[in-house]
Amino acid sequence: MTTRRPPANVRPFDDRRTSNAIGAMATAFVVGGVATWFALGAARTARAQLAGPADGAPLMRAPLQVVAPVDLERYAGVWHEQARLPNRFQKQCAGPVSAEYTPQPDGTVRVVNRCVREDGNFDEAAGTARVVPVAGQPGAGRLEVRFAPAWLSWLPMVWGDYWILKLDRDYQVSLVGTPDREYLWVLSRAPRLDDAVLQAELDYARSLGFDTGKVTLTGR
């Protein structure tokens, strides 16, 4: 039997490239809140480099730190989005956005994101969050969230970063972001957060290098 060589202009099959593409497409349907959700997080982390702060000054930014420890049982329940950096998977959200977290027996957390569309109907997406261990910081608020089907959970690309950057002692206000500073959410237990408290959260986020000038205020 003779072996046929592929034409010179045909690119050989690249299983790694194809797996990455599948993972990216699988996460495209994620809807908003916290989340999240924030698929493609692994890819964003890989791209993240030390760079200048949001004002463009040519200074180095320190890696982001997360809150530690975070009690996920206390963190559970409903959170209301107050502000976010624009993202493509929340474009359909024109009204209130919420996220509900429910700890599971296996140590993961069930995530349900809901938002109101411009036509008044709701969008909802259910996913799973898992804790990412941080050396020397037991219970650190570094999680990953997946909204793709469970059978794709082996793909790193379907897991997005969910870093708790700031959390008050009463678990009433949470600042969530990603290590590349491309995604940011301000969450609160109350449906509407006091304007001064919200501004303080955004000021803190800006001090971390987030471009808060682009923030969208939710429901205001």
Coordinates of C-alpha atoms in Angstrom, one line a residue:
M1 CA 0.0 0.0 0.0
T2 CA 1.4 3.4 -0.9
T3 CA 1.1 6.4 1.5
R4 CA -0.4 9.5 0.0
R5 CA 1.0 12.8 1.2
P6 CA -1.4 15.7 1.7
P7 CA -1.1 18.6 -0.7
A8 CA 1.4 21.1 0.3
N9 CA -1.2 23.8 0.8
V10 CA -3.2 21.7 3.3
R11 CA -2.5 22.5 7.0
P12 CA -2.1 19.3 9.1
F13 CA -4.7 18.7 11.8
D14 CA -3.8 20.4 15.1
D15 CA -5.7 18.7 17.9
R16 CA -4.5 21.3 20.5
R17 CA -5.7 24.2 18.3
T18 CA -9.0 22.4 17.7
S19 CA -9.6 21.7 21.5
N20 CA -8.9 25.4 22.2
A21 CA -11.4 26.4 19.6
I22 CA -14.1 24.0 20.9
G23 CA -13.6 25.4 24.4
A24 CA -13.9 29.0 23.2
M25 CA -17.1 28.3 21.4
A26 CA -18.5 26.3 24.3
T27 CA -18.2 29.3 26.6
A28 CA -19.6 31.9 24.1
F29 CA -23.2 31.5 25.5
V30 CA -22.3 32.6 29.0
V31 CA -24.6 35.3 30.4
G32 CA -23.8 37.8 32.9
G33 CA -23.5 38.6 36.5
V34 CA -20.7 37.6 38.2
A35 CA -19.7 35.9 37.6
T36 CA -18.4 35.3 36.1
W37 CA -18.4 34.1 34.2
F38 CA -16.3 34.5 32.5
A39 CA -15.2 31.9 30.3
L40 CA -12.0 32.2 28.3
G41 CA -10.4 33.0 31.7
A42 CA -7.6 30.6 31.2
A43 CA -6.8 32.2 27.9
R44 CA -6.9 35.7 29.5
T45 CA -4.6 34.6 32.3
A46 CA -2.2 33.3 29.7
R47 CA -2.3 36.7 27.9
A48 CA -2.0 38.8 31.1
Q49 CA 1.3 40.6 31.3
L50 CA 2.5 43.3 33.7
A51 CA 1.5 46.6 32.1
G52 CA 0.8 50.2 32.9
P53 CA -2.2 51.2 35.0
A54 CA -5.5 52.3 33.6
D55 CA -4.3 55.9 33.1
G56 CA -1.7 54.7 30.7
A57 CA 1.3 55.6 32.8
P58 CA 4.3 53.4 31.9
L59 CA 4.5 51.8 35.4
M60 CA 4.5 48.2 36.4
R61 CA 1.4 46.8 38.1
A62 CA 1.7 44.3 40.9
P63 CA -0.2 41.0 40.5
L64 CA -3.7 41.1 42.0
Q65 CA -4.3 39.7 45.5
V66 CA -7.5 38.0 46.6
V67 CA -9.3 38.0 49.9
A68 CA -8.4 35.2 52.3
P69 CA -10.0 33.5 53.8
V70 CA -13.5 33.5 52.2
D71 CA -16.3 31.5 53.9
L72 CA -18.2 30.1 50.9
E73 CA -21.2 29.2 53.1
R74 CA -21.5 32.9 54.1
Y75 CA -20.8 34.0 50.5
A76 CA -23.7 31.8 49.3
G77 CA -27.0 33.3 48.3
V78 CA -28.1 36.1 46.0
W79 CA -25.9 39.0 44.9
H80 CA -27.0 41.9 42.8
E81 CA -24.7 43.4 40.2
Q82 CA -24.1 47.2 40.7
A83 CA -21.5 47.9 38.1
R84 CA -19.4 46.1 35.6
L85 CA -16.8 46.6 32.9
P86 CA -18.5 45.9 29.5
N87 CA -18.2 42.4 28.2
R88 CA -19.6 40.6 25.2
F89 CA -21.5 37.9 27.2
Q90 CA -23.7 40.5 29.0
K91 CA -24.6 42.6 25.9
Q92 CA -28.2 41.4 26.1
C93 CA -28.6 42.5 29.7
A94 CA -30.4 45.8 29.8
G95 CA -31.9 45.7 33.3
P96 CA -31.1 44.2 36.8
V97 CA -28.5 41.4 37.0
S98 CA -28.2 38.9 39.8
A99 CA -26.1 35.8 40.7
E100 CA -27.0 33.1 43.1
Y101 CA -24.4 30.8 44.6
T102 CA -25.2 27.5 46.3
P103 CA -22.4 25.3 47.8
Q104 CA -22.5 21.7 46.8
P105 CA -21.5 18.6 48.9
D106 CA -18.5 17.9 46.6
G107 CA -17.0 21.4 47.5
T108 CA -18.1 23.1 44.2
V109 CA -20.6 25.9 44.0
R110 CA -23.7 26.0 41.8
V111 CA -23.9 29.4 40.0
V112 CA -27.1 30.8 38.5
N113 CA -26.8 34.1 36.6
R114 CA -29.9 36.0 35.7
C115 CA -30.5 39.3 33.9
V116 CA -33.3 41.3 32.4
R117 CA -33.2 41.9 28.6
E118 CA -34.3 45.0 26.8
D119 CA -37.6 43.3 25.9
G120 CA -38.4 42.7 29.6
N121 CA -37.7 38.9 29.4
F122 CA -35.1 37.1 31.5
D123 CA -31.9 35.4 30.5
E124 CA -30.6 32.7 32.8
A125 CA -27.4 30.5 32.8
A126 CA -26.4 27.9 35.3
G127 CA -22.8 26.9 35.9
T128 CA -20.3 25.5 38.4
A129 CA -17.6 27.2 40.4
R130 CA -14.6 25.5 41.9
V131 CA -11.9 26.8 44.4
V132 CA -8.4 27.2 43.1
P133 CA -5.9 26.5 45.9
V134 CA -3.4 29.3 46.7
A135 CA -0.2 28.3 48.5
G136 CA 0.0 29.7 52.0
Q137 CA -3.6 31.2 51.8
P138 CA -6.2 28.6 53.0
G139 CA -9.7 29.6 51.8
A140 CA -8.4 32.2 49.4
G141 CA -11.1 33.8 47.3
R142 CA -9.7 32.5 44.0
L143 CA -12.3 30.6 42.0
E144 CA -12.9 29.4 38.5
V145 CA -16.4 29.3 36.9
R146 CA -17.7 27.1 34.1
F147 CA -20.9 27.5 32.1
A148 CA -20.1 25.0 29.4
P149 CA -21.5 21.5 29.5
A150 CA -19.9 19.2 32.2
W151 CA -18.4 16.9 29.5
L152 CA -16.2 19.8 28.5
S153 CA -14.9 20.5 32.0
W154 CA -11.6 18.9 31.2
L155 CA -10.8 21.8 28.8
P156 CA -8.9 24.6 30.6
M157 CA -10.5 27.1 28.2
V158 CA -14.0 26.6 29.5
W159 CA -13.0 27.8 33.0
G160 CA -13.0 31.5 33.7
D161 CA -11.4 33.4 36.6
Y162 CA -13.5 34.7 39.5
W163 CA -11.3 36.5 41.9
I164 CA -12.7 38.1 45.1
L165 CA -10.6 41.2 45.4
K166 CA -12.5 43.0 48.2
L167 CA -15.2 41.8 50.6
D168 CA -16.6 43.5 53.7
R169 CA -16.7 41.7 57.0
D170 CA -20.5 41.4 56.8
Y171 CA -20.4 39.8 53.4
Q172 CA -22.6 42.6 52.0
V173 CA -20.4 44.0 49.2
S174 CA -18.0 42.2 47.0
L175 CA -15.6 43.3 44.3
V176 CA -14.9 40.6 41.7
G177 CA -12.4 40.7 38.9
T178 CA -10.0 38.8 36.7
P179 CA -6.2 38.9 36.9
D180 CA -5.8 40.5 33.5
R181 CA -8.0 43.4 34.7
E182 CA -10.3 43.0 31.7
Y183 CA -13.4 42.1 33.7
L184 CA -14.8 43.7 36.8
W185 CA -18.0 43.5 38.8
V186 CA -19.3 45.2 41.9
L187 CA -21.8 43.1 43.7
S188 CA -24.0 43.7 46.8
R189 CA -26.7 41.9 48.8
A190 CA -29.0 44.9 48.4
P191 CA -30.7 45.5 45.1
R192 CA -29.3 49.0 45.0
L193 CA -26.1 50.0 46.7
D194 CA -25.6 53.4 48.2
D195 CA -23.8 55.7 45.6
A196 CA -21.0 56.6 48.0
V197 CA -20.3 53.0 48.8
L198 CA -20.3 52.1 45.1
Q199 CA -17.9 54.9 44.3
A200 CA -15.6 53.7 47.0
E201 CA -15.5 50.2 45.5
L202 CA -14.8 51.7 42.0
D203 CA -12.0 53.9 43.5
Y204 CA -10.4 50.9 45.0
A205 CA -10.7 49.0 41.7
R206 CA -9.0 51.9 39.9
S207 CA -6.2 51.8 42.5
L208 CA -5.7 48.2 41.4
G209 CA -5.3 49.2 37.8
F210 CA -8.8 48.6 36.4
D211 CA -10.1 51.1 33.8
T212 CA -13.1 52.2 35.8
G213 CA -13.8 55.0 33.3
K214 CA -15.4 52.4 31.1
V215 CA -17.6 50.9 33.9
T216 CA -21.3 50.4 33.2
L217 CA -23.6 51.1 36.2
T218 CA -26.3 48.5 36.5
G219 CA -29.9 49.6 36.9
R220 CA -29.1 53.3 37.3

